[in-house]
Amino acid sequence: MEQEFHYAPFRVEAGKVREFARAIGLKNPVYFDRQAALDAGYRDIPAPPTYTTVIDFWNERDFYQLFSQWGLDPNDILHGEQSFEYVEDIISGDVITAKAVMTGRFDKKDKRFYQLETTYRNQDAEVVRIGRATLIERREQHGAEIAGHS
């Protein structure tokens, strides 16, 4: 199983940032109005802190392709934990590249835990965000034994 996954470059668009901000109930005008963003010191409309989920799931190389590449069935995966390290703002107009790396894997009872770290970089190769997640593979529903799982 390959331990690394590269997302396709993803252009952050102001309209999609606005839609995402609206969907998660944000009210701050910096997410909706370019002038408000400029007045607040941003170079354009910033993406909300959890916008990297959009990059992961609306990418031409998305999270489900990561599952496929790593031999995981999305129907058996639970999202156990998520954290972000905020390094720089993600701004409308940025082109974000991301690389997910499996940093750990362990078994506990009838489940397998995968630890992932995804590093997001802007068009200047600057790290803007680091996401850390734990995925839990539920094995019991198929009667599979962890010891026999490759």
PDB file of C-alpha atoms in Angstrom:
ATOM      1  CA  MET A   1       0.000   0.000   0.000  1.00  0.00           C
ATOM      2  CA  GLU A   2       1.411   3.366  -1.005  1.00  0.00           C
ATOM      3  CA  GLN A   3       1.728   5.644   1.992  1.00  0.00           C
ATOM      4  CA  GLU A   4       1.414   9.007   0.192  1.00  0.00           C
ATOM      5  CA  PHE A   5      -1.358  10.681  -1.818  1.00  0.00           C
ATOM      6  CA  HIS A   6      -1.158  13.885  -3.860  1.00  0.00           C
ATOM      7  CA  TYR A   7      -4.274  15.950  -4.456  1.00  0.00           C
ATOM      8  CA  ALA A   8      -4.537  17.871  -7.732  1.00  0.00           C
ATOM      9  CA  PRO A   9      -3.809  21.623  -7.562  1.00  0.00           C
ATOM     10  CA  PHE A  10      -6.994  23.394  -6.428  1.00  0.00           C
ATOM     11  CA  ARG A  11      -7.860  27.010  -7.236  1.00  0.00           C
ATOM     12  CA  VAL A  12      -9.658  28.760  -4.379  1.00  0.00           C
ATOM     13  CA  GLU A  13     -12.558  30.742  -5.843  1.00  0.00           C
ATOM     14  CA  ALA A  14     -14.290  33.601  -4.014  1.00  0.00           C
ATOM     15  CA  GLY A  15     -17.768  32.363  -5.011  1.00  0.00           C
ATOM     16  CA  LYS A  16     -17.098  28.915  -3.552  1.00  0.00           C
ATOM     17  CA  VAL A  17     -15.641  30.477  -0.401  1.00  0.00           C
ATOM     18  CA  ARG A  18     -18.861  32.500  -0.011  1.00  0.00           C
ATOM     19  CA  GLU A  19     -21.004  29.369  -0.511  1.00  0.00           C
ATOM     20  CA  PHE A  20     -18.983  27.414   2.048  1.00  0.00           C
ATOM     21  CA  ALA A  21     -19.090  30.273   4.579  1.00  0.00           C
ATOM     22  CA  ARG A  22     -22.858  30.566   4.129  1.00  0.00           C
ATOM     23  CA  ALA A  23     -23.306  26.780   4.447  1.00  0.00           C
ATOM     24  CA  ILE A  24     -21.506  26.664   7.792  1.00  0.00           C
ATOM     25  CA  GLY A  25     -23.335  29.725   9.118  1.00  0.00           C
ATOM     26  CA  LEU A  26     -20.536  32.296   9.170  1.00  0.00           C
ATOM     27  CA  LYS A  27     -21.564  35.961   9.349  1.00  0.00           C
ATOM     28  CA  ASN A  28     -18.221  37.795   9.177  1.00  0.00           C
ATOM     29  CA  PRO A  29     -18.310  40.045   6.079  1.00  0.00           C
ATOM     30  CA  VAL A  30     -14.671  39.221   5.184  1.00  0.00           C
ATOM     31  CA  TYR A  31     -15.939  35.895   3.767  1.00  0.00           C
ATOM     32  CA  PHE A  32     -18.543  37.568   1.560  1.00  0.00           C
ATOM     33  CA  ASP A  33     -17.284  41.008   0.565  1.00  0.00           C
ATOM     34  CA  ARG A  34     -13.916  41.716  -1.048  1.00  0.00           C
ATOM     35  CA  GLN A  35     -13.775  45.283   0.271  1.00  0.00           C
ATOM     36  CA  ALA A  36     -14.444  44.071   3.829  1.00  0.00           C
ATOM     37  CA  ALA A  37     -11.619  41.555   3.376  1.00  0.00           C
ATOM     38  CA  LEU A  38      -9.251  44.234   2.053  1.00  0.00           C
ATOM     39  CA  ASP A  39     -10.227  46.590   4.897  1.00  0.00           C
ATOM     40  CA  ALA A  40      -9.426  43.783   7.358  1.00  0.00           C
ATOM     41  CA  GLY A  41      -5.920  43.415   5.880  1.00  0.00           C
ATOM     42  CA  TYR A  42      -6.428  40.407   3.584  1.00  0.00           C
ATOM     43  CA  ARG A  43      -5.289  40.556  -0.047  1.00  0.00           C
ATOM     44  CA  ASP A  44      -8.685  39.111  -1.103  1.00  0.00           C
ATOM     45  CA  ILE A  45     -11.530  37.082   0.422  1.00  0.00           C
ATOM     46  CA  PRO A  46     -10.043  34.563   2.888  1.00  0.00           C
ATOM     47  CA  ALA A  47     -11.193  30.976   3.112  1.00  0.00           C
ATOM     48  CA  PRO A  48     -12.735  29.904   6.438  1.00  0.00           C
ATOM     49  CA  PRO A  49     -10.492  27.807   8.704  1.00  0.00           C
ATOM     50  CA  THR A  50     -11.990  24.424   7.714  1.00  0.00           C
ATOM     51  CA  TYR A  51     -12.046  25.140   3.953  1.00  0.00           C
ATOM     52  CA  THR A  52      -9.452  22.422   3.388  1.00  0.00           C
ATOM     53  CA  THR A  53     -12.338  19.916   3.521  1.00  0.00           C
ATOM     54  CA  VAL A  54     -13.541  21.489   0.252  1.00  0.00           C
ATOM     55  CA  ILE A  55     -10.075  20.927  -1.221  1.00  0.00           C
ATOM     56  CA  ASP A  56     -10.166  17.285  -0.068  1.00  0.00           C
ATOM     57  CA  PHE A  57     -13.653  16.422  -1.326  1.00  0.00           C
ATOM     58  CA  TRP A  58     -14.184  18.673  -4.379  1.00  0.00           C
ATOM     59  CA  ASN A  59     -10.822  17.997  -5.971  1.00  0.00           C
ATOM     60  CA  GLU A  60     -10.332  16.149  -9.254  1.00  0.00           C
ATOM     61  CA  ARG A  61      -8.140  13.822  -7.135  1.00  0.00           C
ATOM     62  CA  ASP A  62     -10.318  13.573  -4.050  1.00  0.00           C
ATOM     63  CA  PHE A  63     -10.421  11.826  -0.677  1.00  0.00           C
ATOM     64  CA  TYR A  64     -12.268   8.847  -2.179  1.00  0.00           C
ATOM     65  CA  GLN A  65      -9.417   8.294  -4.619  1.00  0.00           C
ATOM     66  CA  LEU A  66      -7.084   8.299  -1.616  1.00  0.00           C
ATOM     67  CA  PHE A  67      -9.233   5.499  -0.153  1.00  0.00           C
ATOM     68  CA  SER A  68      -9.041   3.573  -3.407  1.00  0.00           C
ATOM     69  CA  GLN A  69      -5.276   4.022  -3.736  1.00  0.00           C
ATOM     70  CA  TRP A  70      -4.758   2.832  -0.168  1.00  0.00           C
ATOM     71  CA  GLY A  71      -7.169  -0.118  -0.551  1.00  0.00           C
ATOM     72  CA  LEU A  72      -9.788   1.215   1.875  1.00  0.00           C
ATOM     73  CA  ASP A  73     -13.557   0.869   1.510  1.00  0.00           C
ATOM     74  CA  PRO A  74     -15.193   4.227   2.390  1.00  0.00           C
ATOM     75  CA  ASN A  75     -18.223   2.322   3.710  1.00  0.00           C
ATOM     76  CA  ASP A  76     -15.997   0.839   6.427  1.00  0.00           C
ATOM     77  CA  ILE A  77     -14.282   4.081   7.479  1.00  0.00           C
ATOM     78  CA  LEU A  78     -15.228   6.329  10.363  1.00  0.00           C
ATOM     79  CA  HIS A  79     -13.684   9.763  10.805  1.00  0.00           C
ATOM     80  CA  GLY A  80     -12.318   9.557  14.330  1.00  0.00           C
ATOM     81  CA  GLU A  81     -10.451  12.783  14.931  1.00  0.00           C
ATOM     82  CA  GLN A  82      -9.347  15.937  13.097  1.00  0.00           C
ATOM     83  CA  SER A  83      -7.067  18.840  13.947  1.00  0.00           C
ATOM     84  CA  PHE A  84      -5.548  21.692  11.992  1.00  0.00           C
ATOM     85  CA  GLU A  85      -2.399  23.696  12.343  1.00  0.00           C
ATOM     86  CA  TYR A  86      -2.988  27.137  10.849  1.00  0.00           C
ATOM     87  CA  VAL A  87       0.219  28.470   9.327  1.00  0.00           C
ATOM     88  CA  GLU A  88      -0.927  31.073   6.773  1.00  0.00           C
ATOM     89  CA  ASP A  89      -4.275  32.253   5.449  1.00  0.00           C
ATOM     90  CA  ILE A  90      -5.784  30.605   2.387  1.00  0.00           C
ATOM     91  CA  ILE A  91      -7.021  33.403   0.146  1.00  0.00           C
ATOM     92  CA  SER A  92      -9.299  33.495  -2.908  1.00  0.00           C
ATOM     93  CA  GLY A  93      -7.104  33.200  -5.976  1.00  0.00           C
ATOM     94  CA  ASP A  94      -4.605  30.881  -4.284  1.00  0.00           C
ATOM     95  CA  VAL A  95      -3.816  27.551  -5.916  1.00  0.00           C
ATOM     96  CA  ILE A  96      -3.441  24.962  -3.196  1.00  0.00           C
ATOM     97  CA  THR A  97      -1.562  21.693  -3.551  1.00  0.00           C
ATOM     98  CA  ALA A  98      -1.823  19.047  -0.868  1.00  0.00           C
ATOM     99  CA  LYS A  99      -0.035  15.859   0.051  1.00  0.00           C
ATOM    100  CA  ALA A 100      -1.493  13.320   2.484  1.00  0.00           C
ATOM    101  CA  VAL A 101       0.901  10.938   4.221  1.00  0.00           C
ATOM    102  CA  MET A 102      -0.012   7.977   6.378  1.00  0.00           C
ATOM    103  CA  THR A 103       1.998   8.613   9.528  1.00  0.00           C
ATOM    104  CA  GLY A 104       0.781   5.642  11.527  1.00  0.00           C
ATOM    105  CA  ARG A 105      -1.362   2.539  11.489  1.00  0.00           C
ATOM    106  CA  PHE A 106      -2.331   0.325  14.410  1.00  0.00           C
ATOM    107  CA  ASP A 107      -4.939  -2.229  15.406  1.00  0.00           C
ATOM    108  CA  LYS A 108      -7.165  -2.180  18.440  1.00  0.00           C
ATOM    109  CA  LYS A 109      -9.745  -4.919  18.984  1.00  0.00           C
ATOM    110  CA  ASP A 110     -11.592  -5.357  15.691  1.00  0.00           C
ATOM    111  CA  LYS A 111     -10.614  -1.979  14.227  1.00  0.00           C
ATOM    112  CA  ARG A 112      -7.647  -0.578  12.357  1.00  0.00           C
ATOM    113  CA  PHE A 113      -6.622   3.027  12.962  1.00  0.00           C
ATOM    114  CA  TYR A 114      -4.904   5.118  10.299  1.00  0.00           C
ATOM    115  CA  GLN A 115      -3.200   8.394  11.158  1.00  0.00           C
ATOM    116  CA  LEU A 116      -2.899  10.869   8.294  1.00  0.00           C
ATOM    117  CA  GLU A 117      -1.137  14.181   7.968  1.00  0.00           C
ATOM    118  CA  THR A 118      -2.005  16.423   5.041  1.00  0.00           C
ATOM    119  CA  THR A 119       0.184  19.407   4.198  1.00  0.00           C
ATOM    120  CA  TYR A 120      -1.397  22.175   2.124  1.00  0.00           C
ATOM    121  CA  ARG A 121       0.804  24.618   0.213  1.00  0.00           C
ATOM    122  CA  ASN A 122      -0.055  27.703  -1.799  1.00  0.00           C
ATOM    123  CA  GLN A 123       1.226  28.655  -5.263  1.00  0.00           C
ATOM    124  CA  ASP A 124       4.405  30.023  -3.667  1.00  0.00           C
ATOM    125  CA  ALA A 125       5.099  26.599  -2.070  1.00  0.00           C
ATOM    126  CA  GLU A 126       4.417  28.083   1.380  1.00  0.00           C
ATOM    127  CA  VAL A 127       2.765  25.763   3.890  1.00  0.00           C
ATOM    128  CA  VAL A 128      -0.624  27.271   4.703  1.00  0.00           C
ATOM    129  CA  ARG A 129      -2.268  24.489   6.689  1.00  0.00           C
ATOM    130  CA  ILE A 130      -1.480  21.079   8.140  1.00  0.00           C
ATOM    131  CA  GLY A 131      -4.363  18.722   8.800  1.00  0.00           C
ATOM    132  CA  ARG A 132      -4.064  15.680  11.039  1.00  0.00           C
ATOM    133  CA  ALA A 133      -6.748  13.013  11.036  1.00  0.00           C
ATOM    134  CA  THR A 134      -7.439   9.594  12.437  1.00  0.00           C
ATOM    135  CA  LEU A 135      -9.534   7.238  10.335  1.00  0.00           C
ATOM    136  CA  ILE A 136     -11.014   4.102  11.859  1.00  0.00           C
ATOM    137  CA  GLU A 137     -11.663   1.050   9.721  1.00  0.00           C
ATOM    138  CA  ARG A 138     -14.572  -0.988  11.040  1.00  0.00           C
ATOM    139  CA  ARG A 139     -13.739  -4.600  10.291  1.00  0.00           C
ATOM    140  CA  GLU A 140     -16.366  -6.495  12.288  1.00  0.00           C
ATOM    141  CA  GLN A 141     -19.251  -5.953   9.883  1.00  0.00           C
ATOM    142  CA  HIS A 142     -17.611  -8.126   7.230  1.00  0.00           C
ATOM    143  CA  GLY A 143     -16.353 -10.742   9.664  1.00  0.00           C
ATOM    144  CA  ALA A 144     -12.771  -9.907   8.722  1.00  0.00           C
ATOM    145  CA  GLU A 145     -10.018 -10.551  11.185  1.00  0.00           C
ATOM    146  CA  ILE A 146      -7.481  -7.781  11.610  1.00  0.00           C
ATOM    147  CA  ALA A 147      -4.674 -10.318  11.647  1.00  0.00           C
ATOM    148  CA  GLY A 148      -5.645 -11.336   8.119  1.00  0.00           C
ATOM    149  CA  HIS A 149      -6.091  -7.802   6.829  1.00  0.00           C
ATOM    150  CA  SER A 150      -3.230  -6.701   4.624  1.00  0.00           C
TER     151      SER A 150
END
